[in-house]
PDB file of C-alpha atoms in Angstrom:
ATOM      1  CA  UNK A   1     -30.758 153.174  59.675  1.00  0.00           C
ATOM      2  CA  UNK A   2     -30.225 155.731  57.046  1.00  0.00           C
ATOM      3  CA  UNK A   3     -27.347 154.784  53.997  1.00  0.00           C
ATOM      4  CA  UNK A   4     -24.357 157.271  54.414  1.00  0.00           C
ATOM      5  CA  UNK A   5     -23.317 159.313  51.301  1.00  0.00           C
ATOM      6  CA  UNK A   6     -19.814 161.199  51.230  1.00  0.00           C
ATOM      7  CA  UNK A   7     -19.880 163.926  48.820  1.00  0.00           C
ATOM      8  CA  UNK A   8     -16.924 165.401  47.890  1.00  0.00           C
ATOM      9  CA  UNK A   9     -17.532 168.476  45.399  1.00  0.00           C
ATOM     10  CA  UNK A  10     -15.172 171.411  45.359  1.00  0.00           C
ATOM     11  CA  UNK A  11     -18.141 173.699  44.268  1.00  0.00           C
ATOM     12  CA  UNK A  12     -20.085 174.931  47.053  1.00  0.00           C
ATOM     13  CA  UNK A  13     -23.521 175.320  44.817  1.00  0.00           C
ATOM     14  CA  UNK A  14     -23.530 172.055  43.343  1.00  0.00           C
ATOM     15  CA  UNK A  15     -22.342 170.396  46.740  1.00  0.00           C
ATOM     16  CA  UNK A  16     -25.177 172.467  48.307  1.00  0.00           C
ATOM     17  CA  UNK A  17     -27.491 171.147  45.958  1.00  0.00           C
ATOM     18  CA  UNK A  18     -26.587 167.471  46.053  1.00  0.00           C
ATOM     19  CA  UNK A  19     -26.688 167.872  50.205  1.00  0.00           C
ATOM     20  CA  UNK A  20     -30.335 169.005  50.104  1.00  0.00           C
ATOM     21  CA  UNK A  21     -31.470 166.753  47.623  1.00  0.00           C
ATOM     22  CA  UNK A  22     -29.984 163.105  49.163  1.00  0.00           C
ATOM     23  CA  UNK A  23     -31.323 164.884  52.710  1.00  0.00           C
ATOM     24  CA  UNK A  24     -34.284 165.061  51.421  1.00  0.00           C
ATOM     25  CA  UNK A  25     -34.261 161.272  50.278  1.00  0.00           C
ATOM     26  CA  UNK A  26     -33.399 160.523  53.839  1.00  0.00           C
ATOM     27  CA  UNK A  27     -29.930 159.862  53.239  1.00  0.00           C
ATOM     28  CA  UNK A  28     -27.184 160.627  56.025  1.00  0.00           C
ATOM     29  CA  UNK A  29     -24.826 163.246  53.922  1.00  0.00           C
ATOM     30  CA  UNK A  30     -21.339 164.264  54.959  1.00  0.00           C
ATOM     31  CA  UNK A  31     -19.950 166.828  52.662  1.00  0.00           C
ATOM     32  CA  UNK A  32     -16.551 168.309  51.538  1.00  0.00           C
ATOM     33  CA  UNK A  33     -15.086 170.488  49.514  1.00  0.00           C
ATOM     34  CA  UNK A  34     -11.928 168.233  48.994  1.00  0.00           C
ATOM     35  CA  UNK A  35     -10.535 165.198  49.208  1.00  0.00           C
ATOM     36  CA  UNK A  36      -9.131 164.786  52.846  1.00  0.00           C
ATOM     37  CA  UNK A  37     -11.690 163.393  54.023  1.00  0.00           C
ATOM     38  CA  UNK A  38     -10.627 160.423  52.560  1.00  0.00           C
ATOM     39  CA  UNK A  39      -8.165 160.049  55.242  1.00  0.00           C
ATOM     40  CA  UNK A  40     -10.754 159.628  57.789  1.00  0.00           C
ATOM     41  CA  UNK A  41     -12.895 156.883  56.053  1.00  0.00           C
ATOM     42  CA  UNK A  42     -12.581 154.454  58.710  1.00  0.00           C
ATOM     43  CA  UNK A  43     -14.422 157.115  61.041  1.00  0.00           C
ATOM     44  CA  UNK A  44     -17.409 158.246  58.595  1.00  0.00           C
ATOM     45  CA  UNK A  45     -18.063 154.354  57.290  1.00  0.00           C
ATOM     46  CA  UNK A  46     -19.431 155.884  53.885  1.00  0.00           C
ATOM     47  CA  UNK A  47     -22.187 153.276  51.957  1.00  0.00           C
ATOM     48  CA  UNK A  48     -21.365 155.473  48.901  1.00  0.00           C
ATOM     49  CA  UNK A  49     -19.221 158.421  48.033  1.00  0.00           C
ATOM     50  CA  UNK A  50     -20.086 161.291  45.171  1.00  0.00           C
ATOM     51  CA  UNK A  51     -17.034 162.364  43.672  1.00  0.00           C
ATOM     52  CA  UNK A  52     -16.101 165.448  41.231  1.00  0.00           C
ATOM     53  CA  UNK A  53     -13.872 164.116  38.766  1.00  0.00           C
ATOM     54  CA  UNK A  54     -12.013 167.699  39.003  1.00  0.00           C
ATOM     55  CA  UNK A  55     -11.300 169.207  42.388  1.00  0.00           C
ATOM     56  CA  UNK A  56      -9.637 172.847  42.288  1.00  0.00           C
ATOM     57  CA  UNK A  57      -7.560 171.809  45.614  1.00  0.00           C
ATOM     58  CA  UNK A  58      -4.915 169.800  42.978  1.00  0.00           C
ATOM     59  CA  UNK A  59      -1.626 170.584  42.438  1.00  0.00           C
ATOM     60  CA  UNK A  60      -0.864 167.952  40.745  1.00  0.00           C
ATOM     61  CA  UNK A  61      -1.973 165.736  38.303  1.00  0.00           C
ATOM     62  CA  UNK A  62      -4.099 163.997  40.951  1.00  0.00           C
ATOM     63  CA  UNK A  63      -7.945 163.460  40.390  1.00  0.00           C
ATOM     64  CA  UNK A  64     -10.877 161.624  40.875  1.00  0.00           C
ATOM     65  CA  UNK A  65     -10.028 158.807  38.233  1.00  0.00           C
ATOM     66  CA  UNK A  66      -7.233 158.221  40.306  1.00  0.00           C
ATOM     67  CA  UNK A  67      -8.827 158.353  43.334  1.00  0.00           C
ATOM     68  CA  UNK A  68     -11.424 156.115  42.346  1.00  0.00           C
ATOM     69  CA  UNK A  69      -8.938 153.422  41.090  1.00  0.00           C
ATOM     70  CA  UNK A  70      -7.328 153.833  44.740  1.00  0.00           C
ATOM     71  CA  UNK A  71     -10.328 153.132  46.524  1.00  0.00           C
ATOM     72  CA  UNK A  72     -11.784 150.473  44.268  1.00  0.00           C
ATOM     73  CA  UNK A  73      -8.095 148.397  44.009  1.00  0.00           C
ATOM     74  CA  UNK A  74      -8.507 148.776  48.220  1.00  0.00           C
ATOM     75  CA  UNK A  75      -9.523 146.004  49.716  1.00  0.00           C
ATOM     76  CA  UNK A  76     -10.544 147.937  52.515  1.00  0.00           C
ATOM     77  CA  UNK A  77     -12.604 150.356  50.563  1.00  0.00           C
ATOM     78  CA  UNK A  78     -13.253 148.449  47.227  1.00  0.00           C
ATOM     79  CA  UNK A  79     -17.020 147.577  48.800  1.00  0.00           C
ATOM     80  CA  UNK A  80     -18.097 151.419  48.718  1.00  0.00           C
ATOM     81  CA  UNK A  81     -19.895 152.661  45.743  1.00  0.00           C
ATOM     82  CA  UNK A  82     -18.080 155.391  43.798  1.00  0.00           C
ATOM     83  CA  UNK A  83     -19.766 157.486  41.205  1.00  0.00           C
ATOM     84  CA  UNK A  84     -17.558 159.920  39.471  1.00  0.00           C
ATOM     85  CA  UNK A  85     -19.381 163.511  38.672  1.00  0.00           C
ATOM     86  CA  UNK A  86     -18.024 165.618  35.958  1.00  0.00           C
ATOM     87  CA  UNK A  87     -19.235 168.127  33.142  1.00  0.00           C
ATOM     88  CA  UNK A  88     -16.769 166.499  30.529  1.00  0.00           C
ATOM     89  CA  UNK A  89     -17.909 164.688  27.846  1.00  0.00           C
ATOM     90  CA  UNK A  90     -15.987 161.851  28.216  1.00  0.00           C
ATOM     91  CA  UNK A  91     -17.505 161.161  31.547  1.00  0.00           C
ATOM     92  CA  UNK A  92     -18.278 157.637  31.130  1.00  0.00           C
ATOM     93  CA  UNK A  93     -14.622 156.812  29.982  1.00  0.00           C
ATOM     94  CA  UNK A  94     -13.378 158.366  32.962  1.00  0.00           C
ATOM     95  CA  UNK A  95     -15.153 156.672  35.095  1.00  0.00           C
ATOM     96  CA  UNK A  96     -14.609 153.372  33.651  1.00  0.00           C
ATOM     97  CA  UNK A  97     -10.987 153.739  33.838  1.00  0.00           C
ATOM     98  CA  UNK A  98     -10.922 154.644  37.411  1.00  0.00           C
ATOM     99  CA  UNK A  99     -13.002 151.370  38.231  1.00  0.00           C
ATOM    100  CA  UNK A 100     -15.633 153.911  39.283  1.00  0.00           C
ATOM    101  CA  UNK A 101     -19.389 152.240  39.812  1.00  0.00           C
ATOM    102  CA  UNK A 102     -20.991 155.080  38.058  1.00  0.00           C
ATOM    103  CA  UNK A 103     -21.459 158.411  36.817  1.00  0.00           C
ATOM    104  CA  UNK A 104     -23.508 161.520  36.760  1.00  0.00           C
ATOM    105  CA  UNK A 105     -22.554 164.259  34.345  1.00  0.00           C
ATOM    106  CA  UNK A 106     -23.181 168.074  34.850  1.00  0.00           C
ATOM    107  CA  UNK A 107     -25.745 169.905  34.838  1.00  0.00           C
ATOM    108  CA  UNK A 108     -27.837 166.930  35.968  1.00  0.00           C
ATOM    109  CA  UNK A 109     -31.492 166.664  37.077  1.00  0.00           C
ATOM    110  CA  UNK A 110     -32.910 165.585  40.430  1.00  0.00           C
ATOM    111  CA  UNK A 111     -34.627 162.522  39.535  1.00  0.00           C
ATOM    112  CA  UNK A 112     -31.200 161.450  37.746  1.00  0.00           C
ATOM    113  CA  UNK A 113     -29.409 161.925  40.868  1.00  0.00           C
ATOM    114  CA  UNK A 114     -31.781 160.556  43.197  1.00  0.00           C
ATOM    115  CA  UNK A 115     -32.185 157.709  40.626  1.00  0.00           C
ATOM    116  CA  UNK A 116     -28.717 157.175  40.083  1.00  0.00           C
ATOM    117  CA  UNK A 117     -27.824 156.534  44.353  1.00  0.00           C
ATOM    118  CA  UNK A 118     -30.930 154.501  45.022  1.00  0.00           C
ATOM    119  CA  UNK A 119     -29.543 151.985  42.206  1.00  0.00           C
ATOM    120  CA  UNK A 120     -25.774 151.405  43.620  1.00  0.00           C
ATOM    121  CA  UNK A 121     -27.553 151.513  47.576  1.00  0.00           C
ATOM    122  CA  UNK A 122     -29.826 148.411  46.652  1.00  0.00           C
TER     123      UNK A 122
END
């Protein structure tokens, strides 16, 4: 049975591109834009989830980090891969702080993507 990626990414190019590319790897991809999906976790039964660090749908000072910290300190949800994706620098700290499992900065290649899933879906 195919590993299930949820990829949330607020830009519709990038989120296009990551779709294709996973699809192509054989991976089942669900897709959004934001980040209410989340609330319907229990349904889609992610094995990893692609997150932009910054999604334009915030009001407030609510973001990935913080959403990755949510799902990691979960019990419930703590199991699922997160990888935080984000075209600032400090990426890595970002990530680490939100207990994310990883990280892909933008722009970022193919084989770095594809790379970067098949290691946390061991």
């Amino acid at each position: 049975m195919a590993k299930k990626i949820l990829v949330i990414e607020d830009d519709k190019d990038i989120r296009d591109t990551i779709v294709y590319v996973l699809e192509e790897q054989n991976y089942e991809v669900i897709s959004s834009e934001d980040s209410k999906i989340l609330k319907s976790l229990d349904k889609h039964k992610p094995d990893m989830i692609l997150l932009d660090n910054w999604l334009t749908e915030w009001k407030s000072d609510a973001n990935g980090q913080q959403l990755s910290r949510g799902l990691k300190s979960d019990p419930a949800t703590s199991h699922i891969p997160v990888i935080l994706i984000s075209a600032v620098s400090d990426i890595k700290e970002i990530a680490e702080a939100g207990l994310a499992d990883g990280y892909l900065r933008k722009p970022f290649g193919v084989d770095e993507l594809v790379n970067l899933v098949k290691h946390h879906l061991k």
